[in-house]
Structure formats: C-alpha cells, structure tokens
Amino acid sequence: MKEDFLHYVWKFQKFNHQNLYTTSGEPLSIVNQGFYLKTSGPDFFNAKIRIGQQLWVGNVEIHLKSSDWYLHRHEQDVKYKNVILHVVWHYDYDIFLENNATIPVLELQGRVSATLVHSYQNLLQSKTWIYCEKLFSSVPVEIVNAFLERLFIERAERKATGIVDLFRSQNSDWEATLFVALAKAFGLNSNAIAFEQMAQRVGFKAVIKESANLIALEALFLGCCQLLESEFQDFYAQQLQAEYGFLKIKYQISADLPHPVEFFRLRPENFPTIRLVQLAAFYHQAPFKFEKLIQATDLKEFYQIFKGGVSEYWQTHYIPDKATRASPKQLSHSFIDLLLINTIIPFLFAYFNENGQARSDFLIDLAFGVKPENNTIIKRFSDLNLRAKSSFESQALLELKQQYCEKGRCMNCSIGVHLLSKSEKST
C-alpha cells in the first residue's frame, strides 16, 4: 500500500464514519477534510475537525504508520506545526509536539472496505506496460481529455520552473536566458548538456558583440565545444581556429568543457558541428530574439523566426576538412517543432507567469498546432487506442507515463481514480 491510496480515501472520505474516535479515545467528526495539496508541507490544508467538543481548523497529514512522522523528519519542519490531525493506516506510537502535547491520530485500518483495498491492490499488481493497461480503453473519453489538459499544463509549468531558475542565474535577463535554453535545445538529447555549458561559458554579451560576424560566432560555439582542435587543411577551418584563439583570450573562456560533445549514433544532420553553426547563423541573423517570440501571435510567425540556413562553407561540410554534396542545412520543420515543444512553449509559460499574464489558452492553442512527437511512449499509447494528434496530447501522454504511471501514482491520476471508483460500484 502507498500513501496516495490513503490520500484518495481521505479526499473522498471512503471509510466508515460510525463511532469515529481518535486513538486516544476522543470522539471525532470531520466537518471538512481540507484541500488536497501537492506541494511541500502537510497533505490537506484548512481542514475542519471536531474532536470532543472542540472544533479545530488546520492541516491534516497522512502516513502509512504514525512513526513515519519522524521518518520524514516533520518534527524539524515548521510547516507541520499547524497539523490538527494525523491520519494513518496503522498507529504504532504517539507524535509529540514542542509543548509535549500529542497530535490526535485517526487510524484507518479496519475502517476501509476490503473490497476497495482489494480493487486498489489489483490495480497496482497487474502492471504490464502501465498498471491500468487492460482497463484503459474503458475510461470515458471526457475523463481522459480533461486529465490530458491538466497534464499538459503540469508538464509545461514544471519545465517553466527550470526556465525561471535559469532566468535567476542569468541576472534576470530574458535574452540571455533564451540563448542558454535554445543552445541546450539545439543539442538535442545527446549534446544538450555540452551545448548548455558552452552557452554559459560564452555568455550572451559575447554573442551580441560578435553577432555581425558569422565566422566569429561559429568559432565561439565550435571552439568552446572543443571542435577546433585538429590540424585542418581547409582555409575556412583554419580561419575558425585562428578566430577562436583570439576570442578565447578576449572573453577569457576556459579551455576545458566538462561534458564533451557526442557524434555517436547521430545522423549527419544532427552532428554537433551542424547544430552549432545553425545556432550561430540564427543569432547572426538577429541577436535579439526575445521580443519577437513574445510578440508572435500564431504558429506561422514562430516558424518564420526560426527560418534560416548555414554559411556557405557548411553547405558542403558536416565536419571540417571533409567536403560533401551541397545541401542548405536549414532548420527542418520537425526540428523547429521540437524547439517549440520542449523550449519555446515552456519559456513562454515561464515569462508570462513571471509577469502575471494569463496566456495559457494561447500556449495550449499553439501546442495543438504542432505535430506530436513520434517515440516509443506515444506509439504504446496509440496501441491502447489513445492516439496523439498534436504536441498538446503527446506532451500530456509523456507526463502521464513518466510522472504518474512509472511512479505508481494511480491515486493522483484521474484515470486511476475513475477505475477504482468504478470497481467499487460494481461490487
């Protein structure tokens, strides 16, 4: 059993209320169970509980065992000073406050129907790919769709939190924040960390100063990622090497990169060399992108912002010194979609939230216009007859699988709660 099952039981009051007493023998009645919190601190906020003749207003904390209070070190956290009731499955010993008074305890073991416990256990024991795989198709589409919207918002806001943290580290400069976030996104999964480190080391001020000179930007990005350290025969590659030697001293860029770039298993169009020179061309085109992004009103404008190619040399090269057949190497539509899904939409969520602007409807509409990702998780949900038709749905499904299914958070999931209540009614 997990605590989230007890959260479900308390939230929906799925237990026998007859002759309700605390473990110390005092009569107990629940006037209001409180609001379910999913942040740090007690589980339910602003509950109203009558113990004996006294009405208490405060917070409720839930554990499997009362001794978990100490296991979780709540006695050291001021957030738990206003707990008026400790709801547990099994009571093993008292919890004392600073004044040596004990926290009233309600033990749920024996008060929850065996049918409900059995249904919960069956839900969690039958995992194949996800726990409810065999029952998934029976969930009404309106429940799934409503939960998907919540999941999309959760995912976007969770990513936005990382953007805000980055914003703080960049001296509250949105342009500098965008540069680092985009650099990380250009690195994709294989080189995200290395590209982010590169952007942090180069710094946006250097990008602004060198933006008029494309070869300087290429040299900064490639050199900082240690991709200009060979003995080159091409004159252009030698120029890049010389330029970086000058810029490294000018901007005092450290020679070491903790996380090296990777070429392994990458298609040529995703080589770090190509992604870096595309990023250089993007900022050479216009160094200030932030205003354009926050002023864009539809998907076409976003695609226009990212339209562009690479310098002439890179049209015939994937790596220095090795010429290939010419290709423009523009940012593909699918790559721009990835930028929008994973970086731009979370970035805009962060910016609008920080500035008190309610623009979630606009960002949801934007996500509906972008094609869904095509990965194993999305394909598996498609096999369960839940086909993502847009990035809104694919992002929500990724959140469902990664943050709920893989963590066994069925009782925090609208789908799991529906299946459990359905099984309870059918028995």
Short mmCIF file of N, CA and C in Angstrom, two decimals, residues 229-396:
data_model
loop_
_atom_site.label_atom_id
_atom_site.label_comp_id
_atom_site.label_asym_id
_atom_site.label_seq_id
_atom_site.Cartn_x
_atom_site.Cartn_y
_atom_site.Cartn_z
N GLU A 229 40.17 21.66 -32.58
CA GLU A 229 41.48 21.34 -32.03
C GLU A 229 42.32 20.45 -32.94
N SER A 230 41.82 20.10 -34.13
CA SER A 230 42.59 19.27 -35.06
C SER A 230 43.50 20.16 -35.92
N GLU A 231 44.35 19.51 -36.69
CA GLU A 231 45.17 20.23 -37.68
C GLU A 231 44.41 20.24 -39.00
N PHE A 232 43.82 21.38 -39.33
CA PHE A 232 42.95 21.48 -40.50
C PHE A 232 43.73 21.86 -41.76
N GLN A 233 43.22 21.38 -42.90
CA GLN A 233 43.78 21.73 -44.20
C GLN A 233 42.94 22.83 -44.87
N ASP A 234 41.63 22.82 -44.61
CA ASP A 234 40.75 23.84 -45.21
C ASP A 234 41.10 25.22 -44.67
N PHE A 235 41.13 26.20 -45.58
CA PHE A 235 41.42 27.57 -45.16
C PHE A 235 40.34 28.09 -44.21
N TYR A 236 39.06 27.75 -44.48
CA TYR A 236 37.96 28.25 -43.64
C TYR A 236 38.08 27.68 -42.23
N ALA A 237 38.41 26.39 -42.15
CA ALA A 237 38.57 25.77 -40.84
C ALA A 237 39.75 26.39 -40.09
N GLN A 238 40.80 26.71 -40.81
CA GLN A 238 41.94 27.38 -40.19
C GLN A 238 41.56 28.77 -39.69
N GLN A 239 40.70 29.46 -40.46
CA GLN A 239 40.20 30.77 -40.04
C GLN A 239 39.43 30.64 -38.72
N LEU A 240 38.57 29.64 -38.66
CA LEU A 240 37.79 29.41 -37.43
C LEU A 240 38.72 29.18 -36.25
N GLN A 241 39.72 28.38 -36.48
CA GLN A 241 40.68 28.05 -35.43
C GLN A 241 41.40 29.31 -34.93
N ALA A 242 41.86 30.13 -35.87
CA ALA A 242 42.56 31.36 -35.51
C ALA A 242 41.63 32.33 -34.79
N GLU A 243 40.40 32.43 -35.30
CA GLU A 243 39.42 33.34 -34.70
C GLU A 243 39.12 32.93 -33.26
N TYR A 244 38.96 31.64 -33.04
CA TYR A 244 38.66 31.19 -31.67
C TYR A 244 39.84 31.45 -30.74
N GLY A 245 41.06 31.27 -31.27
CA GLY A 245 42.23 31.56 -30.44
C GLY A 245 42.22 32.98 -29.93
N PHE A 246 41.79 33.92 -30.78
CA PHE A 246 41.71 35.33 -30.39
C PHE A 246 40.54 35.56 -29.42
N LEU A 247 39.37 34.99 -29.75
CA LEU A 247 38.17 35.22 -28.94
C LEU A 247 38.27 34.56 -27.56
N LYS A 248 38.95 33.44 -27.50
CA LYS A 248 39.10 32.75 -26.20
C LYS A 248 39.84 33.65 -25.21
N ILE A 249 40.84 34.37 -25.71
CA ILE A 249 41.58 35.29 -24.85
C ILE A 249 40.74 36.54 -24.57
N LYS A 250 40.07 37.04 -25.60
CA LYS A 250 39.26 38.26 -25.46
C LYS A 250 38.18 38.10 -24.40
N TYR A 251 37.50 36.94 -24.40
CA TYR A 251 36.39 36.72 -23.46
C TYR A 251 36.76 35.81 -22.30
N GLN A 252 38.05 35.47 -22.20
CA GLN A 252 38.56 34.66 -21.10
C GLN A 252 37.75 33.38 -20.92
N ILE A 253 37.63 32.63 -22.00
CA ILE A 253 36.85 31.40 -22.00
C ILE A 253 37.74 30.25 -21.55
N SER A 254 37.28 29.50 -20.59
CA SER A 254 38.04 28.36 -20.07
C SER A 254 38.23 27.31 -21.16
N ALA A 255 39.38 26.68 -21.15
CA ALA A 255 39.71 25.72 -22.20
C ALA A 255 39.00 24.39 -22.03
N ASP A 256 38.61 24.04 -20.81
CA ASP A 256 38.03 22.72 -20.54
C ASP A 256 36.51 22.76 -20.61
N LEU A 257 35.94 21.72 -21.21
CA LEU A 257 34.50 21.56 -21.24
C LEU A 257 34.19 20.27 -20.49
N PRO A 258 33.53 20.34 -19.33
CA PRO A 258 33.31 19.15 -18.51
C PRO A 258 32.58 18.02 -19.24
N HIS A 259 31.67 18.38 -20.13
CA HIS A 259 30.87 17.37 -20.82
C HIS A 259 31.18 17.43 -22.31
N PRO A 260 31.92 16.46 -22.86
CA PRO A 260 32.29 16.51 -24.28
C PRO A 260 31.10 16.27 -25.20
N VAL A 261 31.18 16.80 -26.41
CA VAL A 261 30.11 16.57 -27.39
C VAL A 261 30.21 15.16 -27.95
N GLU A 262 29.07 14.67 -28.46
CA GLU A 262 28.99 13.31 -28.97
C GLU A 262 28.56 13.31 -30.44
N PHE A 263 29.18 12.46 -31.23
CA PHE A 263 28.76 12.20 -32.61
C PHE A 263 28.13 10.81 -32.73
N PHE A 264 28.38 9.95 -31.78
CA PHE A 264 27.99 8.55 -31.85
C PHE A 264 26.48 8.40 -32.04
N ARG A 265 26.10 7.60 -33.02
CA ARG A 265 24.70 7.27 -33.34
C ARG A 265 23.88 8.47 -33.81
N LEU A 266 24.52 9.53 -34.18
CA LEU A 266 23.79 10.69 -34.69
C LEU A 266 23.82 10.70 -36.21
N ARG A 267 22.69 11.05 -36.80
CA ARG A 267 22.67 11.28 -38.24
C ARG A 267 23.45 12.55 -38.55
N PRO A 268 24.03 12.64 -39.74
CA PRO A 268 24.84 13.82 -40.07
C PRO A 268 24.14 15.15 -39.83
N GLU A 269 22.83 15.21 -40.12
CA GLU A 269 22.13 16.49 -39.92
C GLU A 269 22.03 16.88 -38.45
N ASN A 270 22.26 15.91 -37.56
CA ASN A 270 22.24 16.21 -36.13
C ASN A 270 23.63 16.26 -35.51
N PHE A 271 24.67 16.22 -36.33
CA PHE A 271 26.03 16.34 -35.80
C PHE A 271 26.14 17.64 -35.00
N PRO A 272 26.88 17.62 -33.91
CA PRO A 272 27.02 18.84 -33.11
C PRO A 272 27.60 20.01 -33.90
N THR A 273 28.48 19.72 -34.86
CA THR A 273 29.03 20.80 -35.69
C THR A 273 27.92 21.54 -36.43
N ILE A 274 26.98 20.78 -37.00
CA ILE A 274 25.89 21.40 -37.78
C ILE A 274 24.95 22.16 -36.87
N ARG A 275 24.58 21.57 -35.75
CA ARG A 275 23.66 22.26 -34.84
C ARG A 275 24.28 23.54 -34.29
N LEU A 276 25.57 23.54 -34.06
CA LEU A 276 26.23 24.73 -33.53
C LEU A 276 26.31 25.84 -34.58
N VAL A 277 26.61 25.49 -35.82
CA VAL A 277 26.69 26.56 -36.83
C VAL A 277 25.29 27.04 -37.21
N GLN A 278 24.28 26.18 -37.07
CA GLN A 278 22.89 26.65 -37.25
C GLN A 278 22.52 27.65 -36.16
N LEU A 279 22.93 27.35 -34.93
CA LEU A 279 22.68 28.29 -33.83
C LEU A 279 23.42 29.60 -34.06
N ALA A 280 24.64 29.51 -34.58
CA ALA A 280 25.40 30.72 -34.89
C ALA A 280 24.71 31.54 -35.97
N ALA A 281 24.23 30.89 -37.02
CA ALA A 281 23.53 31.60 -38.09
C ALA A 281 22.23 32.23 -37.58
N PHE A 282 21.57 31.55 -36.68
CA PHE A 282 20.32 32.05 -36.09
C PHE A 282 20.56 33.37 -35.36
N TYR A 283 21.65 33.44 -34.59
CA TYR A 283 21.95 34.66 -33.84
C TYR A 283 22.67 35.71 -34.68
N HIS A 284 23.29 35.29 -35.75
CA HIS A 284 23.87 36.25 -36.70
C HIS A 284 22.76 36.99 -37.45
N GLN A 285 21.71 36.28 -37.75
CA GLN A 285 20.56 36.85 -38.45
C GLN A 285 19.98 38.03 -37.68
N ALA A 286 19.85 37.86 -36.37
CA ALA A 286 19.35 38.93 -35.48
C ALA A 286 19.61 38.47 -34.05
N PRO A 287 20.45 39.15 -33.30
CA PRO A 287 20.84 38.66 -31.97
C PRO A 287 19.73 38.73 -30.93
N PHE A 288 18.78 39.65 -31.11
CA PHE A 288 17.73 39.82 -30.10
C PHE A 288 16.46 39.11 -30.58
N LYS A 289 16.18 37.97 -29.97
CA LYS A 289 15.05 37.13 -30.38
C LYS A 289 13.87 37.21 -29.42
N PHE A 290 14.13 37.64 -28.22
CA PHE A 290 13.13 37.57 -27.17
C PHE A 290 11.85 38.33 -27.52
N GLU A 291 11.97 39.57 -27.95
CA GLU A 291 10.79 40.38 -28.26
C GLU A 291 9.97 39.74 -29.39
N LYS A 292 10.65 39.19 -30.39
CA LYS A 292 9.94 38.55 -31.49
C LYS A 292 9.12 37.36 -31.00
N LEU A 293 9.68 36.60 -30.07
CA LEU A 293 8.98 35.42 -29.58
C LEU A 293 7.75 35.79 -28.76
N ILE A 294 7.88 36.76 -27.88
CA ILE A 294 6.73 37.08 -27.03
C ILE A 294 5.66 37.86 -27.78
N GLN A 295 6.03 38.42 -28.94
CA GLN A 295 5.04 39.16 -29.73
C GLN A 295 4.40 38.30 -30.83
N ALA A 296 4.94 37.10 -31.06
CA ALA A 296 4.38 36.22 -32.09
C ALA A 296 2.96 35.82 -31.71
N THR A 297 2.07 35.81 -32.69
CA THR A 297 0.65 35.54 -32.41
C THR A 297 0.13 34.24 -32.99
N ASP A 298 0.90 33.62 -33.87
CA ASP A 298 0.46 32.33 -34.42
C ASP A 298 1.66 31.48 -34.79
N LEU A 299 1.38 30.24 -35.17
CA LEU A 299 2.44 29.27 -35.43
C LEU A 299 3.31 29.69 -36.61
N LYS A 300 2.72 30.31 -37.62
CA LYS A 300 3.48 30.72 -38.79
C LYS A 300 4.58 31.71 -38.42
N GLU A 301 4.28 32.60 -37.50
CA GLU A 301 5.28 33.58 -37.07
C GLU A 301 6.44 32.91 -36.37
N PHE A 302 6.15 31.88 -35.57
CA PHE A 302 7.22 31.16 -34.89
C PHE A 302 8.10 30.44 -35.90
N TYR A 303 7.49 29.82 -36.90
CA TYR A 303 8.29 29.15 -37.93
C TYR A 303 9.15 30.16 -38.69
N GLN A 304 8.61 31.34 -38.91
CA GLN A 304 9.36 32.38 -39.62
C GLN A 304 10.58 32.84 -38.82
N ILE A 305 10.41 32.92 -37.50
CA ILE A 305 11.52 33.34 -36.63
C ILE A 305 12.71 32.39 -36.76
N PHE A 306 12.42 31.11 -36.91
CA PHE A 306 13.49 30.11 -36.95
C PHE A 306 13.92 29.75 -38.37
N LYS A 307 13.41 30.47 -39.34
CA LYS A 307 13.78 30.21 -40.72
C LYS A 307 15.22 30.68 -40.96
N GLY A 308 15.99 29.88 -41.64
CA GLY A 308 17.37 30.28 -41.94
C GLY A 308 18.23 29.07 -42.22
N GLY A 309 19.42 29.30 -42.69
CA GLY A 309 20.32 28.21 -43.04
C GLY A 309 21.68 28.38 -42.40
N VAL A 310 22.71 27.90 -43.09
CA VAL A 310 24.08 27.97 -42.58
C VAL A 310 24.95 28.72 -43.59
N SER A 311 26.17 29.04 -43.18
CA SER A 311 27.08 29.73 -44.08
C SER A 311 27.48 28.81 -45.24
N GLU A 312 28.04 29.39 -46.27
CA GLU A 312 28.35 28.67 -47.50
C GLU A 312 29.25 27.46 -47.25
N TYR A 313 30.24 27.61 -46.40
CA TYR A 313 31.17 26.50 -46.15
C TYR A 313 30.43 25.27 -45.64
N TRP A 314 29.50 25.47 -44.70
CA TRP A 314 28.83 24.34 -44.07
C TRP A 314 27.76 23.72 -44.95
N GLN A 315 27.44 24.39 -46.05
CA GLN A 315 26.52 23.76 -47.00
C GLN A 315 27.16 22.57 -47.69
N THR A 316 28.48 22.51 -47.69
CA THR A 316 29.18 21.38 -48.30
C THR A 316 30.03 20.61 -47.27
N HIS A 317 29.77 20.82 -45.99
CA HIS A 317 30.52 20.13 -44.93
C HIS A 317 29.60 19.77 -43.77
N TYR A 318 29.82 18.60 -43.19
CA TYR A 318 29.21 18.24 -41.92
C TYR A 318 30.24 18.37 -40.79
N ILE A 319 31.50 18.14 -41.15
CA ILE A 319 32.61 18.37 -40.23
C ILE A 319 33.73 19.05 -41.03
N PRO A 320 34.61 19.79 -40.35
CA PRO A 320 35.68 20.48 -41.08
C PRO A 320 36.56 19.51 -41.87
N ASP A 321 37.05 19.99 -43.00
CA ASP A 321 38.04 19.26 -43.82
C ASP A 321 37.44 18.14 -44.68
N LYS A 322 36.16 17.83 -44.54
CA LYS A 322 35.59 16.73 -45.31
C LYS A 322 34.38 17.23 -46.09
N ALA A 323 34.61 17.54 -47.36
CA ALA A 323 33.54 18.09 -48.20
C ALA A 323 32.54 17.01 -48.58
N THR A 324 31.28 17.42 -48.72
CA THR A 324 30.21 16.52 -49.14
C THR A 324 29.37 17.24 -50.19
N ARG A 325 28.37 16.55 -50.70
CA ARG A 325 27.46 17.17 -51.66
C ARG A 325 26.72 18.33 -50.99
N ALA A 326 26.51 19.39 -51.72
CA ALA A 326 25.90 20.60 -51.15
C ALA A 326 24.47 20.36 -50.70
N SER A 327 24.13 20.92 -49.54
CA SER A 327 22.75 20.91 -49.04
C SER A 327 22.60 22.14 -48.15
N PRO A 328 21.42 22.79 -48.15
CA PRO A 328 21.26 24.07 -47.44
C PRO A 328 21.34 23.94 -45.92
N LYS A 329 20.96 22.78 -45.41
CA LYS A 329 21.01 22.51 -43.95
C LYS A 329 20.21 23.54 -43.15
N GLN A 330 19.07 23.89 -43.67
CA GLN A 330 18.17 24.76 -42.92
C GLN A 330 17.56 23.99 -41.75
N LEU A 331 17.09 24.71 -40.76
CA LEU A 331 16.36 24.07 -39.67
C LEU A 331 15.09 23.45 -40.24
N SER A 332 14.94 22.16 -40.06
CA SER A 332 13.77 21.47 -40.61
C SER A 332 12.51 21.82 -39.83
N HIS A 333 11.40 21.59 -40.45
CA HIS A 333 10.11 21.84 -39.80
C HIS A 333 9.99 20.99 -38.54
N SER A 334 10.42 19.74 -38.61
CA SER A 334 10.31 18.84 -37.45
C SER A 334 11.23 19.28 -36.32
N PHE A 335 12.40 19.83 -36.67
CA PHE A 335 13.31 20.31 -35.62
C PHE A 335 12.74 21.56 -34.95
N ILE A 336 12.15 22.44 -35.73
CA ILE A 336 11.51 23.64 -35.15
C ILE A 336 10.36 23.21 -34.23
N ASP A 337 9.63 22.17 -34.63
CA ASP A 337 8.57 21.65 -33.77
C ASP A 337 9.13 21.23 -32.41
N LEU A 338 10.28 20.54 -32.43
CA LEU A 338 10.90 20.13 -31.17
C LEU A 338 11.30 21.33 -30.33
N LEU A 339 11.83 22.36 -30.98
CA LEU A 339 12.18 23.58 -30.25
C LEU A 339 10.94 24.20 -29.61
N LEU A 340 9.86 24.24 -30.35
CA LEU A 340 8.62 24.82 -29.83
C LEU A 340 8.10 24.02 -28.65
N ILE A 341 8.08 22.69 -28.80
CA ILE A 341 7.51 21.82 -27.76
C ILE A 341 8.34 21.87 -26.48
N ASN A 342 9.64 21.70 -26.63
CA ASN A 342 10.49 21.48 -25.46
C ASN A 342 11.11 22.75 -24.87
N THR A 343 11.13 23.83 -25.65
CA THR A 343 11.80 25.04 -25.16
C THR A 343 10.93 26.29 -25.24
N ILE A 344 10.40 26.59 -26.40
CA ILE A 344 9.71 27.87 -26.57
C ILE A 344 8.42 27.94 -25.76
N ILE A 345 7.59 26.92 -25.82
CA ILE A 345 6.34 26.95 -25.05
C ILE A 345 6.63 27.01 -23.55
N PRO A 346 7.53 26.16 -22.99
CA PRO A 346 7.87 26.33 -21.56
C PRO A 346 8.48 27.69 -21.24
N PHE A 347 9.31 28.21 -22.16
CA PHE A 347 9.90 29.53 -21.96
C PHE A 347 8.81 30.59 -21.86
N LEU A 348 7.83 30.52 -22.75
CA LEU A 348 6.74 31.50 -22.72
C LEU A 348 5.87 31.33 -21.48
N PHE A 349 5.64 30.08 -21.07
CA PHE A 349 4.93 29.85 -19.81
C PHE A 349 5.66 30.56 -18.68
N ALA A 350 6.99 30.38 -18.62
CA ALA A 350 7.78 31.00 -17.55
C ALA A 350 7.67 32.51 -17.60
N TYR A 351 7.83 33.08 -18.80
CA TYR A 351 7.80 34.54 -18.93
C TYR A 351 6.43 35.10 -18.55
N PHE A 352 5.36 34.52 -19.08
CA PHE A 352 4.02 35.03 -18.80
C PHE A 352 3.66 34.88 -17.32
N ASN A 353 4.05 33.75 -16.72
CA ASN A 353 3.76 33.55 -15.29
C ASN A 353 4.53 34.56 -14.44
N GLU A 354 5.79 34.79 -14.79
CA GLU A 354 6.60 35.74 -14.02
C GLU A 354 6.04 37.16 -14.11
N ASN A 355 5.36 37.45 -15.21
CA ASN A 355 4.83 38.80 -15.42
C ASN A 355 3.32 38.89 -15.21
N GLY A 356 2.76 37.85 -14.62
CA GLY A 356 1.35 37.87 -14.25
C GLY A 356 0.39 37.93 -15.43
N GLN A 357 0.81 37.37 -16.55
CA GLN A 357 -0.05 37.37 -17.74
C GLN A 357 -0.68 36.00 -17.94
N ALA A 358 -1.98 35.95 -18.02
CA ALA A 358 -2.70 34.69 -18.24
C ALA A 358 -2.76 34.39 -19.73
N ARG A 359 -1.81 33.60 -20.21
CA ARG A 359 -1.75 33.29 -21.63
C ARG A 359 -1.77 31.78 -21.89
N SER A 360 -2.23 30.99 -20.91
CA SER A 360 -2.19 29.54 -21.06
C SER A 360 -3.05 29.07 -22.23
N ASP A 361 -4.18 29.73 -22.48
CA ASP A 361 -5.05 29.35 -23.60
C ASP A 361 -4.32 29.51 -24.93
N PHE A 362 -3.57 30.61 -25.07
CA PHE A 362 -2.80 30.84 -26.30
C PHE A 362 -1.74 29.77 -26.48
N LEU A 363 -1.05 29.40 -25.40
CA LEU A 363 0.01 28.40 -25.49
C LEU A 363 -0.55 27.01 -25.74
N ILE A 364 -1.72 26.72 -25.18
CA ILE A 364 -2.38 25.45 -25.46
C ILE A 364 -2.77 25.38 -26.94
N ASP A 365 -3.33 26.46 -27.46
CA ASP A 365 -3.67 26.51 -28.89
C ASP A 365 -2.43 26.33 -29.76
N LEU A 366 -1.33 26.93 -29.32
CA LEU A 366 -0.07 26.79 -30.05
C LEU A 366 0.36 25.32 -30.08
N ALA A 367 0.27 24.66 -28.93
CA ALA A 367 0.66 23.24 -28.85
C ALA A 367 -0.25 22.37 -29.70
N PHE A 368 -1.52 22.73 -29.80
CA PHE A 368 -2.45 21.97 -30.65
C PHE A 368 -2.06 22.07 -32.12
N GLY A 369 -1.36 23.13 -32.50
CA GLY A 369 -0.99 23.31 -33.90
C GLY A 369 0.29 22.60 -34.30
N VAL A 370 1.04 22.10 -33.31
CA VAL A 370 2.31 21.44 -33.58
C VAL A 370 2.11 19.93 -33.62
N LYS A 371 2.75 19.28 -34.56
CA LYS A 371 2.60 17.83 -34.70
C LYS A 371 3.14 17.11 -33.46
N PRO A 372 2.58 15.94 -33.15
CA PRO A 372 3.04 15.20 -31.96
C PRO A 372 4.42 14.59 -32.15
N GLU A 373 5.11 14.35 -31.05
CA GLU A 373 6.36 13.61 -31.12
C GLU A 373 6.09 12.17 -31.57
N ASN A 374 7.12 11.55 -32.08
CA ASN A 374 6.99 10.17 -32.53
C ASN A 374 8.03 9.34 -31.80
N ASN A 375 7.65 8.79 -30.65
CA ASN A 375 8.58 8.00 -29.86
C ASN A 375 7.89 6.76 -29.31
N THR A 376 8.61 5.95 -28.58
CA THR A 376 8.08 4.67 -28.10
C THR A 376 6.86 4.85 -27.21
N ILE A 377 6.90 5.83 -26.32
CA ILE A 377 5.79 6.04 -25.39
C ILE A 377 4.52 6.41 -26.15
N ILE A 378 4.64 7.32 -27.10
CA ILE A 378 3.48 7.76 -27.86
C ILE A 378 2.92 6.59 -28.69
N LYS A 379 3.80 5.77 -29.22
CA LYS A 379 3.36 4.60 -30.00
C LYS A 379 2.63 3.60 -29.12
N ARG A 380 3.11 3.40 -27.89
CA ARG A 380 2.45 2.45 -27.00
C ARG A 380 1.05 2.94 -26.60
N PHE A 381 0.91 4.23 -26.36
CA PHE A 381 -0.43 4.75 -26.07
C PHE A 381 -1.34 4.61 -27.29
N SER A 382 -0.77 4.76 -28.47
CA SER A 382 -1.54 4.57 -29.69
C SER A 382 -2.07 3.14 -29.77
N ASP A 383 -1.27 2.18 -29.31
CA ASP A 383 -1.72 0.79 -29.27
C ASP A 383 -2.89 0.59 -28.32
N LEU A 384 -3.03 1.50 -27.34
CA LEU A 384 -4.16 1.46 -26.41
C LEU A 384 -5.32 2.33 -26.90
N ASN A 385 -5.29 2.66 -28.20
CA ASN A 385 -6.33 3.47 -28.85
C ASN A 385 -6.38 4.90 -28.33
N LEU A 386 -5.26 5.40 -27.82
CA LEU A 386 -5.17 6.80 -27.46
C LEU A 386 -4.10 7.42 -28.35
N ARG A 387 -4.52 7.95 -29.48
CA ARG A 387 -3.60 8.45 -30.50
C ARG A 387 -3.42 9.96 -30.35
N ALA A 388 -2.20 10.37 -30.18
CA ALA A 388 -1.89 11.80 -30.07
C ALA A 388 -1.95 12.43 -31.45
N LYS A 389 -2.77 13.46 -31.57
CA LYS A 389 -2.91 14.15 -32.86
C LYS A 389 -2.17 15.47 -32.89
N SER A 390 -1.60 15.87 -31.75
CA SER A 390 -0.87 17.13 -31.66
C SER A 390 0.15 17.03 -30.54
N SER A 391 1.02 18.02 -30.46
CA SER A 391 2.01 18.01 -29.39
C SER A 391 1.36 18.24 -28.03
N PHE A 392 0.21 18.88 -28.02
CA PHE A 392 -0.54 19.04 -26.76
C PHE A 392 -0.80 17.67 -26.15
N GLU A 393 -1.30 16.75 -26.97
CA GLU A 393 -1.64 15.42 -26.47
C GLU A 393 -0.39 14.58 -26.20
N SER A 394 0.62 14.67 -27.09
CA SER A 394 1.82 13.86 -26.88
C SER A 394 2.57 14.30 -25.64
N GLN A 395 2.64 15.60 -25.37
CA GLN A 395 3.30 16.08 -24.16
C GLN A 395 2.53 15.62 -22.91
N ALA A 396 1.21 15.67 -22.99
CA ALA A 396 0.40 15.21 -21.86
C ALA A 396 0.60 13.72 -21.61
#
